[in-house]
CSV table of C-alpha atoms in Angstrom, one decimal:
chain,number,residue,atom,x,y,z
A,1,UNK,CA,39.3,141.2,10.9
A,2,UNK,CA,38.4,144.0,13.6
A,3,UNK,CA,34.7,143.0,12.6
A,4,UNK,CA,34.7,139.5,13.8
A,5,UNK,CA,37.4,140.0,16.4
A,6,UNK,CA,34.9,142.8,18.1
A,7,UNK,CA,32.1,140.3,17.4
A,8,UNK,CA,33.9,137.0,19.2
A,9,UNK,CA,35.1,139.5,22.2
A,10,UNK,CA,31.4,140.8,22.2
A,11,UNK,CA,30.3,136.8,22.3
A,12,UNK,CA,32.5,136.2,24.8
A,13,UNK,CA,30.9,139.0,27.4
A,14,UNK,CA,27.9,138.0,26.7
A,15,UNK,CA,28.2,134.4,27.1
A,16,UNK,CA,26.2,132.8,29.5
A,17,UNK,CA,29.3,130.8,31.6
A,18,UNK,CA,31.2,134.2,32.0
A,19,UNK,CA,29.2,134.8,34.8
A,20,UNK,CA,30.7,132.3,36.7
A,21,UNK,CA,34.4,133.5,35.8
A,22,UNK,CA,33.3,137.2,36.8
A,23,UNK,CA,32.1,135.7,40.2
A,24,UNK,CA,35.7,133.6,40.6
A,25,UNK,CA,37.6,136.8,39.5
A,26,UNK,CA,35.9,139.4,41.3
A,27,UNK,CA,36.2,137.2,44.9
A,28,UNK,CA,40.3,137.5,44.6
A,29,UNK,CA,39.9,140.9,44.6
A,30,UNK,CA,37.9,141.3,47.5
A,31,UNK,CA,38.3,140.3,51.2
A,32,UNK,CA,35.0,138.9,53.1
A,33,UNK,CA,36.1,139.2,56.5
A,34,UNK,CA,36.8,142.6,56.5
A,35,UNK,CA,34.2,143.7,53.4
A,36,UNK,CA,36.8,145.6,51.3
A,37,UNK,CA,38.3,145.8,47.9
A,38,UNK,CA,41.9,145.2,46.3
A,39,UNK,CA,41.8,149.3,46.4
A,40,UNK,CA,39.3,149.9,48.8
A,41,UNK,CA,37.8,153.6,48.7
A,42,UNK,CA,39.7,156.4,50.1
A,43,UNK,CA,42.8,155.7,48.5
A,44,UNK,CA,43.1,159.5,46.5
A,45,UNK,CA,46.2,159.4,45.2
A,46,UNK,CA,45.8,155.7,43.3
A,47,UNK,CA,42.4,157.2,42.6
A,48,UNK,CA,44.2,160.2,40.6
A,49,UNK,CA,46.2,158.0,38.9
A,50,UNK,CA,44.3,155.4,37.3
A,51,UNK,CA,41.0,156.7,37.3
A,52,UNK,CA,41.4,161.1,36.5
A,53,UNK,CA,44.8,160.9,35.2
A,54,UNK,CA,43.7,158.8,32.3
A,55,UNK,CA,41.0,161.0,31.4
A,56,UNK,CA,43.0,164.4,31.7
A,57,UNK,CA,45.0,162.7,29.4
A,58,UNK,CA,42.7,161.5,27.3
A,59,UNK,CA,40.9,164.5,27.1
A,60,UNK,CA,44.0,166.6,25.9
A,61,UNK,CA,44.8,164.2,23.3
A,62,UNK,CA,41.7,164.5,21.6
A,63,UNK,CA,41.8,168.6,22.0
A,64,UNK,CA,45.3,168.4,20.3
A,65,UNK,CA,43.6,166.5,17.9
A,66,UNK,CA,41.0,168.3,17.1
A,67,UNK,CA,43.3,171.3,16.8
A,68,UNK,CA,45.4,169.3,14.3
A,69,UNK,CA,42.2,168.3,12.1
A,70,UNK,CA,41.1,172.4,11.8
A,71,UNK,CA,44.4,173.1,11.4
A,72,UNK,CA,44.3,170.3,8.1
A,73,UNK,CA,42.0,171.9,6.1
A,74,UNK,CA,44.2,175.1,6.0
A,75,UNK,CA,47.4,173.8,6.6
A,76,UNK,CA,48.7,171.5,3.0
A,77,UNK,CA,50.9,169.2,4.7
A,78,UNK,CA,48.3,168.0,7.5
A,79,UNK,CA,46.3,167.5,4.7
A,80,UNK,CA,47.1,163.0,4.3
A,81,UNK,CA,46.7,162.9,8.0
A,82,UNK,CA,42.6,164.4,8.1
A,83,UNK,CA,41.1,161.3,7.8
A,84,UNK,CA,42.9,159.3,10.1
A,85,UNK,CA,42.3,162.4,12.8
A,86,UNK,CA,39.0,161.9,12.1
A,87,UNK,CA,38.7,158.5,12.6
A,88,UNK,CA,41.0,158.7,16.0
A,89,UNK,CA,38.9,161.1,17.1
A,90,UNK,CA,35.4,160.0,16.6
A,91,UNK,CA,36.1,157.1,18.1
A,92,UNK,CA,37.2,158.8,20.9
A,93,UNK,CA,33.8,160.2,21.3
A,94,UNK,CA,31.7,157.4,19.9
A,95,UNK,CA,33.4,154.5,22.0
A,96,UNK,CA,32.8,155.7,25.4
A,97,UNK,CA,29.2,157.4,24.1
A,98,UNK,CA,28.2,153.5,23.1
A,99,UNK,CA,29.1,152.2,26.5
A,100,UNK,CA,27.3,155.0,28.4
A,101,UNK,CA,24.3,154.4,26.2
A,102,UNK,CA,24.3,150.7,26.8
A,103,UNK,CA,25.3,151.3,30.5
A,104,UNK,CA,21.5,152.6,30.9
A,105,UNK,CA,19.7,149.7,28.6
A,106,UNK,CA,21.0,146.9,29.9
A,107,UNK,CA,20.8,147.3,33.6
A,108,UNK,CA,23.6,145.4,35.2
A,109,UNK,CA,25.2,146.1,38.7
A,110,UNK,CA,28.7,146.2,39.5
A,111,UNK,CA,30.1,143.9,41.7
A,112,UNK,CA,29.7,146.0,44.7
A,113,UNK,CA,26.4,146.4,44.2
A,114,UNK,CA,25.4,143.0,44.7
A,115,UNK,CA,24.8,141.0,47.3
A,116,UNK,CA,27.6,138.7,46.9
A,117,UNK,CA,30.2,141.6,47.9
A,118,UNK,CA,28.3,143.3,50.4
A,119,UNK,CA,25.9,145.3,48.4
A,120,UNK,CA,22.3,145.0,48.3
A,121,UNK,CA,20.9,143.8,44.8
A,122,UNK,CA,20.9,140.6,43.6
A,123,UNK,CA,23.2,139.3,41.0
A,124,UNK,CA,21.9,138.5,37.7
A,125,UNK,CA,23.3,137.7,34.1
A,126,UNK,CA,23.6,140.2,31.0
A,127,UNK,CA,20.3,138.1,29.9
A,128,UNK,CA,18.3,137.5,32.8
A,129,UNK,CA,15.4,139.2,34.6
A,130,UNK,CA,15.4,140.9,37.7
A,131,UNK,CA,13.0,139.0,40.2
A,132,UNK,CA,9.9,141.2,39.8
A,133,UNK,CA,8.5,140.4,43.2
A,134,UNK,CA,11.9,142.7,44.8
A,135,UNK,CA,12.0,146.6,44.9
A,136,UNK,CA,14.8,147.6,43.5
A,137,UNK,CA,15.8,151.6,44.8
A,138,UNK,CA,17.6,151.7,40.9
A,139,UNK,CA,18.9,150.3,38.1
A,140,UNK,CA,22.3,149.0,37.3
A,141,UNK,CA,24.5,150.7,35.1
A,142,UNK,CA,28.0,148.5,35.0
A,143,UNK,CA,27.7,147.2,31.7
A,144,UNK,CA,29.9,147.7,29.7
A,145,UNK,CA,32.7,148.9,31.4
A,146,UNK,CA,32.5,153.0,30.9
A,147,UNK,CA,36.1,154.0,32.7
A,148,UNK,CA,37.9,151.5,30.1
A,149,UNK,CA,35.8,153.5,26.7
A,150,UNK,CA,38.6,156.3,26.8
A,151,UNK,CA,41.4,153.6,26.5
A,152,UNK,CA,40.1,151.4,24.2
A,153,UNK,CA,38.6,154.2,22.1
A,154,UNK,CA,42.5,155.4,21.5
A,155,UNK,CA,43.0,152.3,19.6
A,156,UNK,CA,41.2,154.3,16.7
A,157,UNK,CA,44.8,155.8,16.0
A,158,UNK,CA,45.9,152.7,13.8
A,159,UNK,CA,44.0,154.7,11.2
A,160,UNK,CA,47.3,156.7,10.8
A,161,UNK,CA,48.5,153.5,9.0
A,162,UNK,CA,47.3,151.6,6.0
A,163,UNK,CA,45.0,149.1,6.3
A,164,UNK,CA,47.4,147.1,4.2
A,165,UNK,CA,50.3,147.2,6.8
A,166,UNK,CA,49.0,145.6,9.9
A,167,UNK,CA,51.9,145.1,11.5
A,168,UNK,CA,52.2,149.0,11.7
A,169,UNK,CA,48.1,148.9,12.8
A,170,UNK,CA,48.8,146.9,15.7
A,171,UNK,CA,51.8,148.5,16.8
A,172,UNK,CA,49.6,152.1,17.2
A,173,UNK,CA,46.8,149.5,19.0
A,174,UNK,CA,48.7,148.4,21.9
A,175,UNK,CA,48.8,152.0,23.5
A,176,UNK,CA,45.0,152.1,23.7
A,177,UNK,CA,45.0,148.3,24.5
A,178,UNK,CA,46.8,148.6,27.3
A,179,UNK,CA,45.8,151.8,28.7
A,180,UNK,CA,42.3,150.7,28.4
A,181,UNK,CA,43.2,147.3,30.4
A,182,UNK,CA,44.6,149.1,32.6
A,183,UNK,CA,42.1,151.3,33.4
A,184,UNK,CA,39.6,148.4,33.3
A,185,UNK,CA,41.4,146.2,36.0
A,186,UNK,CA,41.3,149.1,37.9
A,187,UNK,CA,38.0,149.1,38.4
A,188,UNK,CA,37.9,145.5,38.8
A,189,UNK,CA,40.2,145.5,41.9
A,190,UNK,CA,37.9,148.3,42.9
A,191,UNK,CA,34.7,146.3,42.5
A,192,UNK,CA,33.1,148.5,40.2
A,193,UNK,CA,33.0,146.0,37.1
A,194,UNK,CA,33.3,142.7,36.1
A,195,UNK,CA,35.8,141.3,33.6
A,196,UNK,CA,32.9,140.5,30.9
A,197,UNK,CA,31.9,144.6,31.5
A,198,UNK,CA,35.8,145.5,30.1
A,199,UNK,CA,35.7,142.6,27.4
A,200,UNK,CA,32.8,143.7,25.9
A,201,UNK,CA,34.3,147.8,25.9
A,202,UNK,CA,37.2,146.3,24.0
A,203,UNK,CA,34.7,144.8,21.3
A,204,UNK,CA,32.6,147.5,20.9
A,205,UNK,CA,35.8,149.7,20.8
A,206,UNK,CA,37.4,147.6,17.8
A,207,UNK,CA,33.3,147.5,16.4
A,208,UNK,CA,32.9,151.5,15.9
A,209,UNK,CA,36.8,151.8,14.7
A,210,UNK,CA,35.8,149.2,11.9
A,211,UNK,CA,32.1,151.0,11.6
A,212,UNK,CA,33.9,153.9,11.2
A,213,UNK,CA,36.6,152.8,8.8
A,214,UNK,CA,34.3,151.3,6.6
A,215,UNK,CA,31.7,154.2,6.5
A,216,UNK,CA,34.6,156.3,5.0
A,217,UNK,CA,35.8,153.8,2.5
A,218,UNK,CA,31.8,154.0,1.6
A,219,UNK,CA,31.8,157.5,1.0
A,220,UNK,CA,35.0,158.1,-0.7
A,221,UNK,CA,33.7,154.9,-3.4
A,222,UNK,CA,37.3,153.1,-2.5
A,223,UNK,CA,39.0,151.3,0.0
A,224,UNK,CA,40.7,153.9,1.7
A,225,UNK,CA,45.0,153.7,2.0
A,226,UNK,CA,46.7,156.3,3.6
A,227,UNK,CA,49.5,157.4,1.4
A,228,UNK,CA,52.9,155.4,3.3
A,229,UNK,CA,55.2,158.3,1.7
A,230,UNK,CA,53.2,160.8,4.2
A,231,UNK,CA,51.9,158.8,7.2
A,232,UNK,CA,54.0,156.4,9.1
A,233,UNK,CA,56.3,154.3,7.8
């Protein structure tokens, strides 16, 4: 299910009409007359909060985790939850490592880069060439959406139930769903990304939780089901 939900989100960003509803979206956030943003820059304490916060927090979460996965392999009890600390936490790392990667390959501006919001590159699709015959001073780097990795990537802690019980897998989703919305309109009403950038975070988040999943299940020769009298229940 996470396979060909991450593959119809990943469709959906990279859809050709998209374009057209990043344009619509991105002008309500931003005011032509007076050239700024929903949250225009200098804003430090908004800044803090939506964009640092987040990744303090994130950031501890995954160092408590990582504490509580060395702590597993000495500690019997901590023992049914190593896996699913393994799995929360490499996605953690992979997620946002994915988007930066594909940030730099598939050279995309952000809204205020282009020259429809004041910037001074031209917009073009996911797909389509730069004009050759302009100098371009660098490259874009907007796509996918990196700020929204960390809170998509802490979807990966539906691991800690069984794959069986999805109604217990998407309860321990939405945290990591919404953070990494929120996050992601952030930077929308800040003009440094386009809806399509965030969509396509959330499917390559969902894509390397079910990569990841599966891997596993590979090695261990079975389909892997946390034990319900340990984990949650």
């Amino acid at each position: 299910m996470k396979f060909v939900l991450a593959c119809i989100l990943l469709g959906i960003a990279m859809a050709p009409w998209i374009g057209r509803l990043d344009i619509y979206l991105a002008h309500l956030f931003f005011n032509s007359t007076t050239g700024e943003w929903l949250v225009p820059s200098g804003r430090p304490l908004i800044w803090y909060f939506f964009y640092r916060g987040p990744k303090f927090f994130l950031g501890g979460l995954a160092f408590c985790m990582l504490v509580a996965l060395a702590c597993s392999l000495y500690m019997p009890n901590l023992k049914p939850f190593r896996i699913p600390l393994l799995i929360s936490l490499l996605t953690l790392g992979l997620t946002p490592g994915a988007s930066v990667w594909l940030k730099h390959v598939t050279d995309v501006y952000c809204p205020n880069q282009t020259t429809l919001f004041g910037g001074k590159f031209l917009y073009t699709d996911l797909f389509e060439l730069h004009p050759v015959d302009i100098l371009r001073t660098k490259t874009g780097q907007c796509w996918p959406g990196g700020h929204a990795s960390g809170g998509f990537a802490l979807m990966g802690i539906m691991a800690f139930a069984s794959r069986q019980n999805w109604r217990k897998r998407l309860l321990l989703s939405v945290p990591g769903f919404v953070l990494g919305w929120v996050m992601g309109v952030f930077q929308m009403v800040r003009g440094h990304h386009f809806l399509s950038h965030t969509v396509a975070t959330l499917g390559i988040a969902l894509l390397v939780i079910w990569a990841l999943e599966a891997i596993i299940s590979y090695r261990n020769h079975k389909k892997y089901v946390p034990d319900e009298n340990t984990l949650l229940s």
